[in-house]
Structures are given as C-alpha cells and as structure tokens.
Coordinates of C-alpha atoms in Angstrom, one line a residue:
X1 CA 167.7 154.4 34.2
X2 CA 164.6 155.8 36.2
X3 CA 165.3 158.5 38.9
X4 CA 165.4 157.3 42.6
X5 CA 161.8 157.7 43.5
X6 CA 160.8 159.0 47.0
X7 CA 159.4 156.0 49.2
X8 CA 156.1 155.0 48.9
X9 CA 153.6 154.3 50.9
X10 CA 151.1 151.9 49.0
X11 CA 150.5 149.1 51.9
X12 CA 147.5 150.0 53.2
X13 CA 145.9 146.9 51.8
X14 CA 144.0 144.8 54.7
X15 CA 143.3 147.4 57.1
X16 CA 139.5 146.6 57.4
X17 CA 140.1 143.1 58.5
X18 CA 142.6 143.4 60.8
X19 CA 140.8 146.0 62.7
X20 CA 137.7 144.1 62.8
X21 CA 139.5 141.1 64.7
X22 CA 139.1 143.1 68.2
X23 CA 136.4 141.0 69.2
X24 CA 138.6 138.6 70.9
X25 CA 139.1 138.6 74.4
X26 CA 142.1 136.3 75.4
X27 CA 145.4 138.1 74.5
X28 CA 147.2 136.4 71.4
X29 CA 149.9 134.4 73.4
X30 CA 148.6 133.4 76.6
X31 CA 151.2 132.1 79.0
X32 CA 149.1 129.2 80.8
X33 CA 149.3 125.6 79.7
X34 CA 146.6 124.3 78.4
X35 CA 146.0 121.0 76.3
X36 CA 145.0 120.7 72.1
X37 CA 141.2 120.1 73.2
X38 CA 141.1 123.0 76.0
X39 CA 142.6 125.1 72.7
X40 CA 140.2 123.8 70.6
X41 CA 137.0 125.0 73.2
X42 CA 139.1 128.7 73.1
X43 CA 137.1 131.6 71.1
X44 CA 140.5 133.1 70.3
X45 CA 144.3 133.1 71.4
X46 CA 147.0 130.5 72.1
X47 CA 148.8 129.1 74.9
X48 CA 152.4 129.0 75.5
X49 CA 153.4 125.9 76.9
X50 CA 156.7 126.7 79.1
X51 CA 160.0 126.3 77.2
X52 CA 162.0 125.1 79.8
X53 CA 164.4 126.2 82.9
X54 CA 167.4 126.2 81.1
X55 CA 165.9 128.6 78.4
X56 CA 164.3 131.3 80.7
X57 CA 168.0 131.2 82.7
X58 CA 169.5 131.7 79.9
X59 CA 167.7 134.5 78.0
X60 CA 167.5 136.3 81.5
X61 CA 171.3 136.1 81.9
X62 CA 171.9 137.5 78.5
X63 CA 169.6 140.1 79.2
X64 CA 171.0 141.3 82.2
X65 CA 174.7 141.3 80.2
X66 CA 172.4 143.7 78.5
X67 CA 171.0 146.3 80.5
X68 CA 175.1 147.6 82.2
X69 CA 164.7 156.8 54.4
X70 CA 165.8 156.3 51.5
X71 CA 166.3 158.5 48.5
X72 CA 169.2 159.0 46.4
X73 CA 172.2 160.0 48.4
X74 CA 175.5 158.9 46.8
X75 CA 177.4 161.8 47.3
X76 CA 177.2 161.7 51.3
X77 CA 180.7 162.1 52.4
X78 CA 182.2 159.1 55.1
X79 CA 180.9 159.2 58.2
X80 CA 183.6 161.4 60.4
X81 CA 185.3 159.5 63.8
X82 CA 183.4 160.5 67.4
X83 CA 185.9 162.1 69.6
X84 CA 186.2 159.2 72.1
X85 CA 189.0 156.2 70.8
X86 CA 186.9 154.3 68.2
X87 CA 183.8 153.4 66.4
X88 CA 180.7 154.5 67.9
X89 CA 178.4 152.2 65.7
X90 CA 179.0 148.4 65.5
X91 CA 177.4 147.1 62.0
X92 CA 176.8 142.9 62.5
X93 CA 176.9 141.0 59.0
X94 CA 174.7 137.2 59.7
X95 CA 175.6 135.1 56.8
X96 CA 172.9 132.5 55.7
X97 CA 172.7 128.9 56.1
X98 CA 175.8 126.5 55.2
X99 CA 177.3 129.6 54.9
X100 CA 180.9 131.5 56.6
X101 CA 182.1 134.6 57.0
X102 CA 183.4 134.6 53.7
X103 CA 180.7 135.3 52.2
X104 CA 180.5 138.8 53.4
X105 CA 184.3 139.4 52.0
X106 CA 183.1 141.5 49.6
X107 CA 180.3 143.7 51.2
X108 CA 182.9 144.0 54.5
X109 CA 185.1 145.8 52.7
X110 CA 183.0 147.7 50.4
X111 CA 181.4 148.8 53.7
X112 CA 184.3 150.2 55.7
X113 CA 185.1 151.9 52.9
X114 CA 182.2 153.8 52.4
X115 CA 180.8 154.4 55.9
X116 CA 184.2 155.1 57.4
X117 CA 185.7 155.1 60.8
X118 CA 183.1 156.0 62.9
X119 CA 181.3 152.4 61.4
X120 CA 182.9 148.9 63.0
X121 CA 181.7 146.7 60.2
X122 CA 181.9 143.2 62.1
X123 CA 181.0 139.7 60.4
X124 CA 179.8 137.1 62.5
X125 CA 181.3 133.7 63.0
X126 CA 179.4 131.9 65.4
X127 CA 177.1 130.4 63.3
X128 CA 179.4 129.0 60.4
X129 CA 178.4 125.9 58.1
X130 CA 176.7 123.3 59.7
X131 CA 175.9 125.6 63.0
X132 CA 173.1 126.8 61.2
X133 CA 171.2 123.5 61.2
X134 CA 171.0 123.8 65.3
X135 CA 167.6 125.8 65.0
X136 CA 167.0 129.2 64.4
X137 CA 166.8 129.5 68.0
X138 CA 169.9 127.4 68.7
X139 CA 171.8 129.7 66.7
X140 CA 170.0 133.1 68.0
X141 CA 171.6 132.3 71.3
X142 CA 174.8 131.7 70.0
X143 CA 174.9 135.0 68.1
X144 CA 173.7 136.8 71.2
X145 CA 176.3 135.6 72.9
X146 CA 179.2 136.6 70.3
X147 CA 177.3 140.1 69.8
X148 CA 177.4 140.5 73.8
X149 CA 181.2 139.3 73.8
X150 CA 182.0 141.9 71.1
X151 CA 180.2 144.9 72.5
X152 CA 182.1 144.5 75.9
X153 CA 185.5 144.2 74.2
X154 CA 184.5 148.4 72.7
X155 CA 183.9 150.9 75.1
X156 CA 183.4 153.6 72.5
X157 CA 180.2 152.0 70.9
X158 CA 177.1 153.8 71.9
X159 CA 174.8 152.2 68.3
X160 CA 174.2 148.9 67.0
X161 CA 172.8 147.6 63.5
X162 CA 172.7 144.6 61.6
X163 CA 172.6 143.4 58.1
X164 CA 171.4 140.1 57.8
X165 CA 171.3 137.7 54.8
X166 CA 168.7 134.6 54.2
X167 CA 168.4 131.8 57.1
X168 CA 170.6 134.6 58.8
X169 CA 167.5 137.5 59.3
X170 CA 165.6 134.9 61.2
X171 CA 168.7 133.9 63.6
X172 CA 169.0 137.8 64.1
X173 CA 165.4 138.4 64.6
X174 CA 166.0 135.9 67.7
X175 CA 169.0 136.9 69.0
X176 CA 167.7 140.6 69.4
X177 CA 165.2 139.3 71.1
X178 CA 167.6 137.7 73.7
X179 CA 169.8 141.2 73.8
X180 CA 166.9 143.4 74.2
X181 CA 166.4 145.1 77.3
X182 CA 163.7 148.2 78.0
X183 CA 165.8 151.7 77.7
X184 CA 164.2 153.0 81.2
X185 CA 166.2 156.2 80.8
X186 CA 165.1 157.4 77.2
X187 CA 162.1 156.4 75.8
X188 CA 162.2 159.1 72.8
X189 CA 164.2 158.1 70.1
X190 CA 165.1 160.2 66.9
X191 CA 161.9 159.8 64.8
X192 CA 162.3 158.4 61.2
X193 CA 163.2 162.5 59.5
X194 CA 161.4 160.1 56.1
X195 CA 158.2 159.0 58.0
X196 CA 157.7 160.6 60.4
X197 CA 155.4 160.8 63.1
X198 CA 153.7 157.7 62.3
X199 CA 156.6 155.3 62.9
X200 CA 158.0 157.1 66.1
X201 CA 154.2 157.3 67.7
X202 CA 153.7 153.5 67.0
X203 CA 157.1 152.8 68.3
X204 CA 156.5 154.2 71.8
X205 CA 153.0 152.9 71.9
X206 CA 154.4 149.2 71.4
X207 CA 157.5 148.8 72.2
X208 CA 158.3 151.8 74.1
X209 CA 162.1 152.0 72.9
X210 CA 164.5 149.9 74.2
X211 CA 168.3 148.7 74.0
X212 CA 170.1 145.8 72.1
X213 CA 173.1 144.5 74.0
X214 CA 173.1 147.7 75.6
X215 CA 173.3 150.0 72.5
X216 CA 171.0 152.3 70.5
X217 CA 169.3 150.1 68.0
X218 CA 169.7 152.6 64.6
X219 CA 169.0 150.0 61.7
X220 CA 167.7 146.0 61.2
X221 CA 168.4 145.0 57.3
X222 CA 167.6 141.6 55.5
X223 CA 168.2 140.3 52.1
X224 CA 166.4 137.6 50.9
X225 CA 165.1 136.2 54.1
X226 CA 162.0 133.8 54.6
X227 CA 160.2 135.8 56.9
X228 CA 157.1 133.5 56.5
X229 CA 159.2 130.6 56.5
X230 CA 159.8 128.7 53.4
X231 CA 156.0 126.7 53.1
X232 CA 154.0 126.9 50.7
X233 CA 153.4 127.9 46.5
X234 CA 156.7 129.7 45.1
X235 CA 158.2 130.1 49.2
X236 CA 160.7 127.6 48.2
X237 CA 161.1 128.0 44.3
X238 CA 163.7 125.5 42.8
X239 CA 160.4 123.2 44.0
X240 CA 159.5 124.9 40.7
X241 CA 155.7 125.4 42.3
X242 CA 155.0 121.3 41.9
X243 CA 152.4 120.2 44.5
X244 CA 154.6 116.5 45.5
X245 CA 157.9 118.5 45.5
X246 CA 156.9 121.0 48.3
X247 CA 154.6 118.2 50.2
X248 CA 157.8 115.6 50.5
X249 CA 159.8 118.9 51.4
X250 CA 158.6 119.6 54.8
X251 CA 158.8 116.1 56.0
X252 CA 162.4 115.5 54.5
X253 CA 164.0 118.9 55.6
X254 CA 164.4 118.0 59.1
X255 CA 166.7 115.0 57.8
X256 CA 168.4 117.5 55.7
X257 CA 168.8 120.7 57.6
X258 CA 168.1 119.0 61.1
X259 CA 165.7 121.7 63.7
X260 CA 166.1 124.2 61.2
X261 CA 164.1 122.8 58.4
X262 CA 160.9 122.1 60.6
X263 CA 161.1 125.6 61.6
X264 CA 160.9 127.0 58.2
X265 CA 158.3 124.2 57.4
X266 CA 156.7 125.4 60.1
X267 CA 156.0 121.9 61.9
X268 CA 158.0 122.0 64.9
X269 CA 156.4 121.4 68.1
X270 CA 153.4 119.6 69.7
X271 CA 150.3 119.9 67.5
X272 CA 149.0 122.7 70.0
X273 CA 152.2 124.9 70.1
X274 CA 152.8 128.0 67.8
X275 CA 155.6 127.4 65.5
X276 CA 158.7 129.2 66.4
X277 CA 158.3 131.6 63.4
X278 CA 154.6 132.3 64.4
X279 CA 156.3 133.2 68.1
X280 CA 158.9 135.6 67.1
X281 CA 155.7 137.4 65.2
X282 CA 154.5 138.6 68.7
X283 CA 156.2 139.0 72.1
X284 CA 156.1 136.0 73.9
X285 CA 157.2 134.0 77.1
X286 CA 159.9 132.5 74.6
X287 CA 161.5 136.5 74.1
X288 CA 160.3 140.3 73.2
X289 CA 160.1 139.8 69.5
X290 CA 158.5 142.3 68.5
X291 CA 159.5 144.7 70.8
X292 CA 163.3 144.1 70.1
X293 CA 162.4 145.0 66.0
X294 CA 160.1 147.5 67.4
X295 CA 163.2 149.3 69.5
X296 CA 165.2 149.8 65.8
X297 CA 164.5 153.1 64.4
X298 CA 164.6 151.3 60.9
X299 CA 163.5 147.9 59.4
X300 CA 164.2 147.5 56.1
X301 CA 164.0 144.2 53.9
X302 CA 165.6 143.8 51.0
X303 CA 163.6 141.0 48.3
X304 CA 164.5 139.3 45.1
X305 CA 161.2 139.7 42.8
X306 CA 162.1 136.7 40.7
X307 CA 165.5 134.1 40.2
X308 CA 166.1 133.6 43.7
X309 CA 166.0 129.9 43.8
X310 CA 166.1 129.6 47.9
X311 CA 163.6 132.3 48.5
X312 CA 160.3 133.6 47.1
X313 CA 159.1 137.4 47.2
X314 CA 156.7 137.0 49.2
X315 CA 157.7 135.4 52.1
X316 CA 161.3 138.0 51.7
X317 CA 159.2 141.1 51.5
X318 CA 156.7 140.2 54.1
X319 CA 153.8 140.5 51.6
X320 CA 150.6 138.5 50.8
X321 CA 149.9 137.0 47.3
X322 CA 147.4 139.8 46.2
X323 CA 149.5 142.1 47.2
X324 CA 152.4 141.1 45.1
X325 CA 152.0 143.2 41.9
X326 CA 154.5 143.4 38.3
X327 CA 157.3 144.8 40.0
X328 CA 159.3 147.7 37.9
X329 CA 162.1 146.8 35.5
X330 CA 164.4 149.7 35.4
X331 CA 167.1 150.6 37.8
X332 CA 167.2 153.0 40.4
X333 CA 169.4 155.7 39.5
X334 CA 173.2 155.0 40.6
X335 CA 172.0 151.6 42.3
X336 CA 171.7 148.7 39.6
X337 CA 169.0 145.9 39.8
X338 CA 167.3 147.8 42.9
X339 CA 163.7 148.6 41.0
X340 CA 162.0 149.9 43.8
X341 CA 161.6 151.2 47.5
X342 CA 158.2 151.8 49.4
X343 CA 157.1 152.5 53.1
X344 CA 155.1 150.0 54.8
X345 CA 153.2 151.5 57.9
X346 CA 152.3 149.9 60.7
X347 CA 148.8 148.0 60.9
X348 CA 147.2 148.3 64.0
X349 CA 145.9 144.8 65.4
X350 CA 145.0 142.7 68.0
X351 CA 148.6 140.4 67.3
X352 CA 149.2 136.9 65.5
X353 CA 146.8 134.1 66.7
X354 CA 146.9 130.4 67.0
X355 CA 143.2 129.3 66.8
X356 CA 141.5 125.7 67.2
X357 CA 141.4 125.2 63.3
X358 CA 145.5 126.3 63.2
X359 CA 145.9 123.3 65.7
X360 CA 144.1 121.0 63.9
X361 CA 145.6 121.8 60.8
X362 CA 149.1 121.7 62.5
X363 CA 148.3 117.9 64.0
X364 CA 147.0 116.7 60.1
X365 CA 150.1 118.5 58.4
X366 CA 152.3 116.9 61.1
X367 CA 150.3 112.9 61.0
X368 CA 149.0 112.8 57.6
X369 CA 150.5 115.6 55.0
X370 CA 148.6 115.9 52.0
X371 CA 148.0 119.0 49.9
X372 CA 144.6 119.7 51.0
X373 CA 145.7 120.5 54.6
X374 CA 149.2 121.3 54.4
X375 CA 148.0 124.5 52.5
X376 CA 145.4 125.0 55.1
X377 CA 147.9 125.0 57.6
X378 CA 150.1 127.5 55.8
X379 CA 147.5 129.6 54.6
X380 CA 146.6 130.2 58.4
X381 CA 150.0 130.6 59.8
X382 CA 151.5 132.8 57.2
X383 CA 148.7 135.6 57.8
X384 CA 149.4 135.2 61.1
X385 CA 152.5 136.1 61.2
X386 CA 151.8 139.0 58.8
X387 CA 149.3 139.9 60.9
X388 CA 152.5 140.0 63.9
X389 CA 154.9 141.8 62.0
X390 CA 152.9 144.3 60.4
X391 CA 152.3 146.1 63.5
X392 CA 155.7 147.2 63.1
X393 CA 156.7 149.9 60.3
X394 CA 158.6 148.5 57.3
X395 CA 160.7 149.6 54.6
X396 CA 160.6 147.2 51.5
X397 CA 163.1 147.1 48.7
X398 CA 162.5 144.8 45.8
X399 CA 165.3 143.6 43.7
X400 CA 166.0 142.6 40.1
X401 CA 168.0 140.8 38.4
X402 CA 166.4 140.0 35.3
X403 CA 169.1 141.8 33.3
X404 CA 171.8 140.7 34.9
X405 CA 174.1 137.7 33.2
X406 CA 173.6 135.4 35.4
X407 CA 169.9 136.4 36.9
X408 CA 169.6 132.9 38.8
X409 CA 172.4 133.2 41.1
X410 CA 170.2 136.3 42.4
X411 CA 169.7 134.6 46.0
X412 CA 174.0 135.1 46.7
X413 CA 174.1 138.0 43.8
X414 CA 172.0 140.2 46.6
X415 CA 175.1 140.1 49.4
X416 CA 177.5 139.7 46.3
X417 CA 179.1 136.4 47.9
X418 CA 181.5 136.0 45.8
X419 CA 183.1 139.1 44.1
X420 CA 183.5 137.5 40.7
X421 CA 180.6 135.7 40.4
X422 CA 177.9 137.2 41.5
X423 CA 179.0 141.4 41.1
X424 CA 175.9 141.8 40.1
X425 CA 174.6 142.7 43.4
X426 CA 177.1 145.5 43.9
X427 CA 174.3 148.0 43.1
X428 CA 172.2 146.1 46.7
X429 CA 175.7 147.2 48.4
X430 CA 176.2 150.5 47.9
X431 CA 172.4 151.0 48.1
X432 CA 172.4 149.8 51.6
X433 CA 175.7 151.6 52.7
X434 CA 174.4 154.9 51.2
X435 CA 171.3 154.6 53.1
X436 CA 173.0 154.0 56.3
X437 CA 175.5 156.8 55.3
X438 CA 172.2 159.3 54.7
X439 CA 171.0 157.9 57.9
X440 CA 173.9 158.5 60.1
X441 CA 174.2 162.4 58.5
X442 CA 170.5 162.8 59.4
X443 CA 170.8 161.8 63.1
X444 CA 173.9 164.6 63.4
X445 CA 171.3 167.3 62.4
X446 CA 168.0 166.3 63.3
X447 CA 169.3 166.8 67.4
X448 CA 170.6 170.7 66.8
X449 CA 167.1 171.9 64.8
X450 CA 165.1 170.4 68.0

C-alpha cells in the first residue's frame, strides 16, 4: 500500500475564466421579480421570484431558535471529556434517500468508539424512507428542526458537525442554511493548521463566520452526494451513459421520487426560476447557502471514482469532466479503498448565474426534452453551480473500490450500510473518524501557541 500522501493542491484549473466574468453588473441572485422575457433583455444575473410567506416565517423562526487536514493519523488517542457534564461536539449522521437510521448502525458505533466521550455521535431520524421524496428542501426544514430540538436538549455542546451520505448532503446543505445565524461576537475562527491562511482569509471575506444552531461549525462531510444533481452523461450511472435512458429519466423521476427527483433533474420551477440546486450554490432570498458551508472550518467530500451505481464522480466530487483524471489504484496507508486526498482552494468569482439562454434552455428541457437541449441545459447549470461552490475551500477524497469483492455495491459500501455486506468501506470510516480525531487534537493546541 502507498504512504498517506500530504493533501494536494492541484485545482487551480479554470481560474482565467472565472475571473474574467466580472464584467457583469447585476449581482447573481437579484431579489426583484421579474418575468422570462425581462430575464431574457438582462446582460447578466437572475431574479428570485419570492418563495412565499410561510417559507420566510419559517426560516426566520428557525433562525432565531439559532442565534440564543488530513494526513495519516491513526494513532491519535480518543478525544478526552470537557469538564462540564457531557459532550461538547454533536456529530449529525443524514442517511440517503429511502433510507433509515439503520443504515448508519455500523459507522455510529465505530464512531463513538473512536472519537470518544467528548463526541455525541447522533443519527438522524426525521427524514426516514419515504420523507425523503418531500424535496430536498421539504426535508432541510425537517432536519433543522430535529437538529434545533437536539441541541436544546444538551447544554454542554459548544461544536457541531455533520456527516452526510448521498440524497442526505443536499438535505444538509439546506438545513444549515436554515440554522445559520452570523456569529456577531467572534468573527475569527481557528484557521485550517493544513491550509492555512488561504481558507481562513476567504472565510472572513465571504462569509464572515457564523453559527449553526447556535454552535461552532468544526466539520461538513459527504459521501457520495450529487452535488450537481444527478443530470447529465455518467451523473446517474446504472443509466449505463445511454442518451434515451437519461432523457426519459428526468421526466419520470418526479413520478418516482415525487419533488425530489425534479430537483436532482434540475427542472423544478417556472422556466425563469433557478433550480433549487443552482440556489443553494449562492446565498439567496431562499437561505445563506453559501455562507452557512462557508461558516464550517472544513468541507470535505468523500467520491466513488467508479461502481457507484447512484452517483457519478463528478457530480460527488464537485469536479468538471476535464478535470476528472485516472484516479490512483493503491490504498492509502492504514485506510483501504481511500486512493487519494487533495485541497481544493477557493476560486474567486463573481457567483453562479442564471442567464437568458439558461432560461430558455430550462423552458425547452421542461416543454419539449430532447438530447440536444437537455444537455444544453445541464451543461449551463452544472458550471454554474461549480462556479457557486467553488468560492468555498474544499477537501476532496476519492474512493475505490475496484478491488474490493463486491466493487458495485460501492454507493452503500462508502457509509458501510450494512456491516456484512458492504465492510468494505470500513477503511472510508476510520478514515473520517481519524481525521476528525487529528482535527479535534489540533484545535486543543493551535489556541495555547497563539
């Protein structure tokens, strides 16, 4: 097996172009109405038609329950107990789509036991089985509202994380949003000890820290989640890449998954409304995105490089197609099937757009879906929303399972669902605890050498 390799830093790739889109005036989510032909006589930008009363009282009362590096490191001891009665750091475990609780049986355990007491390892259950077809949104709120419920039950927890599986990364990535509140009384967090200054200085200048449900946001951890949603070649890859499949998928998901399944088509709305996943990509009136990821002092994702049958590497590792390369084949030292770990900077840029042609394509993916513009669309909305997220830091762990016995169950062999048959993934595991183990030894130090 190959030594654990310090991270890389290798995504510099598009630089040029998105720092030559500064030419537009309008911001990139405008909060005025404005019809699909006003759009279409826009130089740049979007509008944000309002979501609704009931939303915005909602997300406000939520948020104001709110405001009162990896290298090798498997010989960190368990974190010790703080000196108050409990936990001071609540890890939240979001199972995937038609999925339970149970699916985290494994990891929950293998968890306490390695981080220890001062860790309150706590799998959601808001969200079970069919829940999940509610919307990504739909369920956000729900999980906001257990995460809020749980938080005021402990007194002694002063740091949240989560660790989030498929469908359930995106229903995370909207719940924070909802939980998020500026920190007004500490804007300097702990800088990354890996990265340094240029994750903590593009953390202040965007999001200017921040609080999840009240709490220090220390870590926000997918595995195998569609980030870019689930359109287009090799997103969705038991479609086996066939041009009919993934053109009759997007129109029959919604039957299938209900709200859900246009979201990760990316068709849900009026012709002249970002998709949802193109709106968490930015702050918006709909929630602070980007400034809620932006508040966590790590982002990591977690990607299957090949047999995930649910999700494709791209769209888990937030990457473009060119910059998808032969991943590595050997092991990480101590952590099976994890190949490799690199450091994703942020990417200054003007923010994810929704120009007149994204409309257009939107309304003739929506009316008349045929390859042609369906891929359009996709093509325009997926660097968008890379384009969104990459203005945050990210680490990126790709995962293989090519070796392993049964390499195709490698979308539930990542979160080892199911302890007999999928172990394969218990490498992913104590990867991520040992990370969060370094992590939490790093933050007791860095304070006394300031």
């Amino acid at each position: 097996m190959a030594t654990a390799p310090l991270i890389h830093a290798r995504c510099f790739q598009n630089f040029h172009r998105d720092n030559n889109n500064k030419n537009n005036d309008s911001p990139p989510f405008s909060s005025s109405s404005s019809s699909s032909s006003s759009s279409s006589s826009s130089n740049s930008g979007f509008t944000f038609p309002s979501s609704g009363a009931n939303t915005g009282q909602r997300h406000q009362g939520l948020r104001a329950q709110a405001m009162t590096t990896f290298t090798h490191a498997k010989s960190f001891p368990p974190s010790k107990g703080n000196l108050d009665d409990g936990p001071d750091h609540i890890l939240i475990l979001v199972h995937g789509i038609l999925a339970s609780t149970s699916d985290w049986t494994y990891a929950e355990a293998e968890l306490k036991r390695r981080l220890g007491k001062n860790f309150l390892i706590y799998a959601s259950s808001s969200n079970t089985f069919t829940k999940t077809f509610a919307g990504i949104d739909g369920a956000g709120k729900r999980l906001a509202d257990e995460v809020m419920q749980v938080v005021k039950k402990r007194s002694s927890l002063k740091k949240i994380s989560f660790l989030a599986h498929s469908l359930g990364g995106l229903i995370t990535r909207y719940a924070i949003a909802v939980l998020y509140s500026p920190d007004t009384n500490n804007n300097d967090q702990p800088s990354d000890p890996v990265n340094g200054s240029i994750e903590s200085s593009q953390r202040r200048n965007f999001s200017k820290g921040g609080l999840i449900a009240g709490l220090e946001p220390v870590n926000f951890i997918t595995l195998a989640t569609p980030h870019l949603g689930v359109r287009g070649k090799g997103q969705l890859p038991f479609l086996l890449g066939v041009p009919i499949l993934e053109k009759l998928a997007a129109p029959i998901a919604p039957f299938v998954v209900g709200r859900t399944g246009s979201q990760l088509f990316l068709t849900d709305g009026k012709p002249n409304r970002p998709p949802l996943l193109l709106r968490m990509a930015s702050d918006s009136e709909d929630g602070k995105f980007l400034s809620a990821l932006g508040a966590f002092r790590y982002r990591v994702v977690y990607a299957n490089v090949s047999f995930d049958h649910m999700v494709g590497w791209r769209t888990s590792s937030i990457r473009r197609e060119t910059e998808l390369g032969k991943p590595p084949r050997q092991s990480l030292d101590g952590y099976r099937h994890v190949v490799d770990v690199e450091y994703c900077p942020p990417v200054p840029s003007d923010g994810p757009q929704f120009p007149p042609k994204a409309v257009k394509a939107k309304e003739a993916a929506q009316n008349a879906p045929n390859t042609q513009n369906t891929v359009e669309y996709h093509q325009i909305v997926e660097e968008e929303i890379i384009r969104g997220l990459q203005q945050l830091g990210w680490k990126k762990v790709d995962v293989s399972f090519h070796s392993a016995f049964w390499p195709f169950f490698a979308h539930n062999n990542i979160h080892v669902k199911n302890e007999w048959l999928h172990n394969a993934g218990v490498g992913v595991i104590a990867h991520v605890a040992d990370s969060l183990r370094q992590q939490e030894a790093a933050s007791l130090i860095l304070p006394s050498s300031l």
